[in-house]
mmCIF file of C-alpha atoms in Angstrom:
data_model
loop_
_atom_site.group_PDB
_atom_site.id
_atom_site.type_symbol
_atom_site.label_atom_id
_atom_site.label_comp_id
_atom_site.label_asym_id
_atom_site.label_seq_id
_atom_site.Cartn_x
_atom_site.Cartn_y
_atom_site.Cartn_z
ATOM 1 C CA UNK E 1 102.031 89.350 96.950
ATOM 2 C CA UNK E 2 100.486 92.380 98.651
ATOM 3 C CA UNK E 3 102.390 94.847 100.006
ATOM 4 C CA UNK E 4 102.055 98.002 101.792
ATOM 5 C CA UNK E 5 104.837 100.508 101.907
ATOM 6 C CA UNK E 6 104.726 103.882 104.628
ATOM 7 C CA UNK E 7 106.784 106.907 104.019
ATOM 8 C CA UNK E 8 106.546 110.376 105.784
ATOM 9 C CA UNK E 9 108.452 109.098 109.117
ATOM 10 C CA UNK E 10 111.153 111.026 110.658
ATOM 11 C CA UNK E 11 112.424 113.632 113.582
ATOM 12 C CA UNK E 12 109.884 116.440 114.302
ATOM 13 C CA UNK E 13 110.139 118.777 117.405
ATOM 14 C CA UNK E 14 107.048 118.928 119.949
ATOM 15 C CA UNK E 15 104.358 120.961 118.538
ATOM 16 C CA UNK E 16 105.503 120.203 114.419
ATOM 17 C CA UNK E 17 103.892 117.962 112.163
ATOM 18 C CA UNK E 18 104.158 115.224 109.785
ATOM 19 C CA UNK E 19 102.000 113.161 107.041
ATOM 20 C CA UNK E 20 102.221 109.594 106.665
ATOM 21 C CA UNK E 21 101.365 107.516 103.556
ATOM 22 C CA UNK E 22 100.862 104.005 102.723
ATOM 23 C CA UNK E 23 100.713 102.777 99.256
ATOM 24 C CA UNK E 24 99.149 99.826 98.587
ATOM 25 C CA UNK E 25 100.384 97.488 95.893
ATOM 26 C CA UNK E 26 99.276 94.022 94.737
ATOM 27 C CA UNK E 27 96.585 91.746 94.534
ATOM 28 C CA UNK E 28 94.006 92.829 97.640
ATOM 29 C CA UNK E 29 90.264 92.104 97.757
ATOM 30 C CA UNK E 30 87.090 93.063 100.105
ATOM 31 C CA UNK E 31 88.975 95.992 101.579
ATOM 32 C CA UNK E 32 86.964 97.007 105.185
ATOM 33 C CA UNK E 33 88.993 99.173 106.994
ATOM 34 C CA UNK E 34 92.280 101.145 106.558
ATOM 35 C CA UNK E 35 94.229 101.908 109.764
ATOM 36 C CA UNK E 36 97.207 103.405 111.367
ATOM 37 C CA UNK E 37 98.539 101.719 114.233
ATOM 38 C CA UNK E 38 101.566 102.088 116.194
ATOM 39 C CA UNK E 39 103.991 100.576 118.571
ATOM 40 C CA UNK E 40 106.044 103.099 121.445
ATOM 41 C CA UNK E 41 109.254 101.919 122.285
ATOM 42 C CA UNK E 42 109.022 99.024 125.199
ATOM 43 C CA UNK E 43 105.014 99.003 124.461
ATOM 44 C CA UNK E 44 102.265 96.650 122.469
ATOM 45 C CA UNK E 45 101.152 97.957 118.987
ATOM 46 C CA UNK E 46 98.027 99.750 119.372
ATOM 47 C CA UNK E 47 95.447 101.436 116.780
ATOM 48 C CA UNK E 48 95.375 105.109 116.339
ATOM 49 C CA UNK E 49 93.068 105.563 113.507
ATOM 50 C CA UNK E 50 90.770 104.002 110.963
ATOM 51 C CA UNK E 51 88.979 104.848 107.461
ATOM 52 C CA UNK E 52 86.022 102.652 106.895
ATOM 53 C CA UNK E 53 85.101 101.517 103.289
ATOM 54 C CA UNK E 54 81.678 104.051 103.610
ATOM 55 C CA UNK E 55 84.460 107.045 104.677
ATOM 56 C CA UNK E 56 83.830 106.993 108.317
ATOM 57 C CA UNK E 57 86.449 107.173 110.598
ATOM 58 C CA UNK E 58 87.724 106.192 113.949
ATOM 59 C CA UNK E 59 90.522 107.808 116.304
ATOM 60 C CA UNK E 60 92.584 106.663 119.665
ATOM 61 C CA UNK E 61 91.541 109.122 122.328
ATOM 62 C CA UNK E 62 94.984 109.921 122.736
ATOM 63 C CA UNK E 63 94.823 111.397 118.359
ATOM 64 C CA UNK E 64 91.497 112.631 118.534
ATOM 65 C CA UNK E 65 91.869 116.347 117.604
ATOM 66 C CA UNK E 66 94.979 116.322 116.271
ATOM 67 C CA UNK E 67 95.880 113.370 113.996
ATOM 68 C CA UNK E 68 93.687 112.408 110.470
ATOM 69 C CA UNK E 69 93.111 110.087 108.619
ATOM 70 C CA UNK E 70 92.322 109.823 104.782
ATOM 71 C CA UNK E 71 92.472 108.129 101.566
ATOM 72 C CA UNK E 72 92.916 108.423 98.061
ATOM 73 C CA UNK E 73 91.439 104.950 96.250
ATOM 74 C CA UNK E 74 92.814 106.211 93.049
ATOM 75 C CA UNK E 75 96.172 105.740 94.604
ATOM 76 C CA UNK E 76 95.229 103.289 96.635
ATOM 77 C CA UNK E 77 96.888 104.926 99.405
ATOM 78 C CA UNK E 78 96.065 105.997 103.036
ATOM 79 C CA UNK E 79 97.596 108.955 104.569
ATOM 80 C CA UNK E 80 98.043 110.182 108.750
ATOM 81 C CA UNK E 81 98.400 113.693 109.137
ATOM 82 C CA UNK E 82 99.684 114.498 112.383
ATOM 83 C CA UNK E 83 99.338 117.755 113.727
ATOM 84 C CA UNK E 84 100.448 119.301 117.344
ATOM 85 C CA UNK E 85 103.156 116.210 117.747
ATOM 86 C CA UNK E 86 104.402 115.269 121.245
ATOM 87 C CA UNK E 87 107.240 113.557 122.677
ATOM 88 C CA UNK E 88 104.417 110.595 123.632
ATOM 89 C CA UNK E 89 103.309 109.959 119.940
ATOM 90 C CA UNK E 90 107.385 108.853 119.063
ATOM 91 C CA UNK E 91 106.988 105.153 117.970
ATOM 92 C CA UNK E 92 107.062 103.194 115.231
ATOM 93 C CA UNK E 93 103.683 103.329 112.621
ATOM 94 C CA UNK E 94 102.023 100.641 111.134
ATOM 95 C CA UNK E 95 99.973 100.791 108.101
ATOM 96 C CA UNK E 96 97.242 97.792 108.088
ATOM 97 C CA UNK E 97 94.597 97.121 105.277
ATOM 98 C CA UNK E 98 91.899 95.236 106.857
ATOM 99 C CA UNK E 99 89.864 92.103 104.824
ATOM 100 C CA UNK E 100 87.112 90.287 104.758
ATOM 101 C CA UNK E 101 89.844 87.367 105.280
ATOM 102 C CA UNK E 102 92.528 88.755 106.322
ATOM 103 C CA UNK E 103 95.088 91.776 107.576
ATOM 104 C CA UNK E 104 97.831 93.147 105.846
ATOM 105 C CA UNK E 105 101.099 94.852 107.466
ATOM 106 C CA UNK E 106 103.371 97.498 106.506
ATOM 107 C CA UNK E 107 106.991 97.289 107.619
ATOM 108 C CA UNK E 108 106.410 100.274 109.873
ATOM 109 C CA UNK E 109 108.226 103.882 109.828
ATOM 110 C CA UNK E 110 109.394 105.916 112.846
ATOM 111 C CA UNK E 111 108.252 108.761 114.194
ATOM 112 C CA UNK E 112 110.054 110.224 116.598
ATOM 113 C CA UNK E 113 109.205 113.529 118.428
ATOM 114 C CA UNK E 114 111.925 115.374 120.249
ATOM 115 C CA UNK E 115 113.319 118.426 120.710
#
């Protein structure tokens, strides 16, 4: 079974930061695209960033500037760094591993962003 574990979550005041990671573990095949998405309390899940099998990337308007993403294959592992946090990025994060036949899910972590 594949699974995909986040870590890094937790209670930052406005203006800190924080890392996500999400290990990979398992059988998974034809990887495309490694994302971060994530889900504000009372709101839909939405993407915030992407890491494309070539390296490129891809960022929410609303983390452009202060949140990356990047990989380490090696660990097979996929990391957020979020810089310049505001009460508006508190949610829950995703980690999703993007197939040729599928997507894979992470159980999510919190974030929450409060002074």
């Amino acid at each position: 079974q594949v699974q995909l574990v986040e870590s890094g979550g937790g209670l930052v005041q406005p203006g800190g930061s924080l890392r996500l990671a999400c290990v990979a573990s398992g059988s998974i095949s034809g990887i495309i695209s490694m994302s971060w998405y994530r889900q504000p309390p009372g709101n839909e899940r939405a993407l915030v960033a992407s890491i494309f099998r070539g390296g490129g990337t891809n960022y929410a308007d609303s983390a452009k500037g202060r949140f990356t993403i990047s990989r380490d294959n090696a660990k097979n592992t996929v990391y957020l760094e979020m810089n310049n946090l505001k009460p508006e990025d508190t949610a829950v994060y995703y980690c999703n591993v993007g197939t040729f036949f599928r997507s894979h899910w992470g159980q999510g972590t919190q974030v929450t962003v409060s002074s």
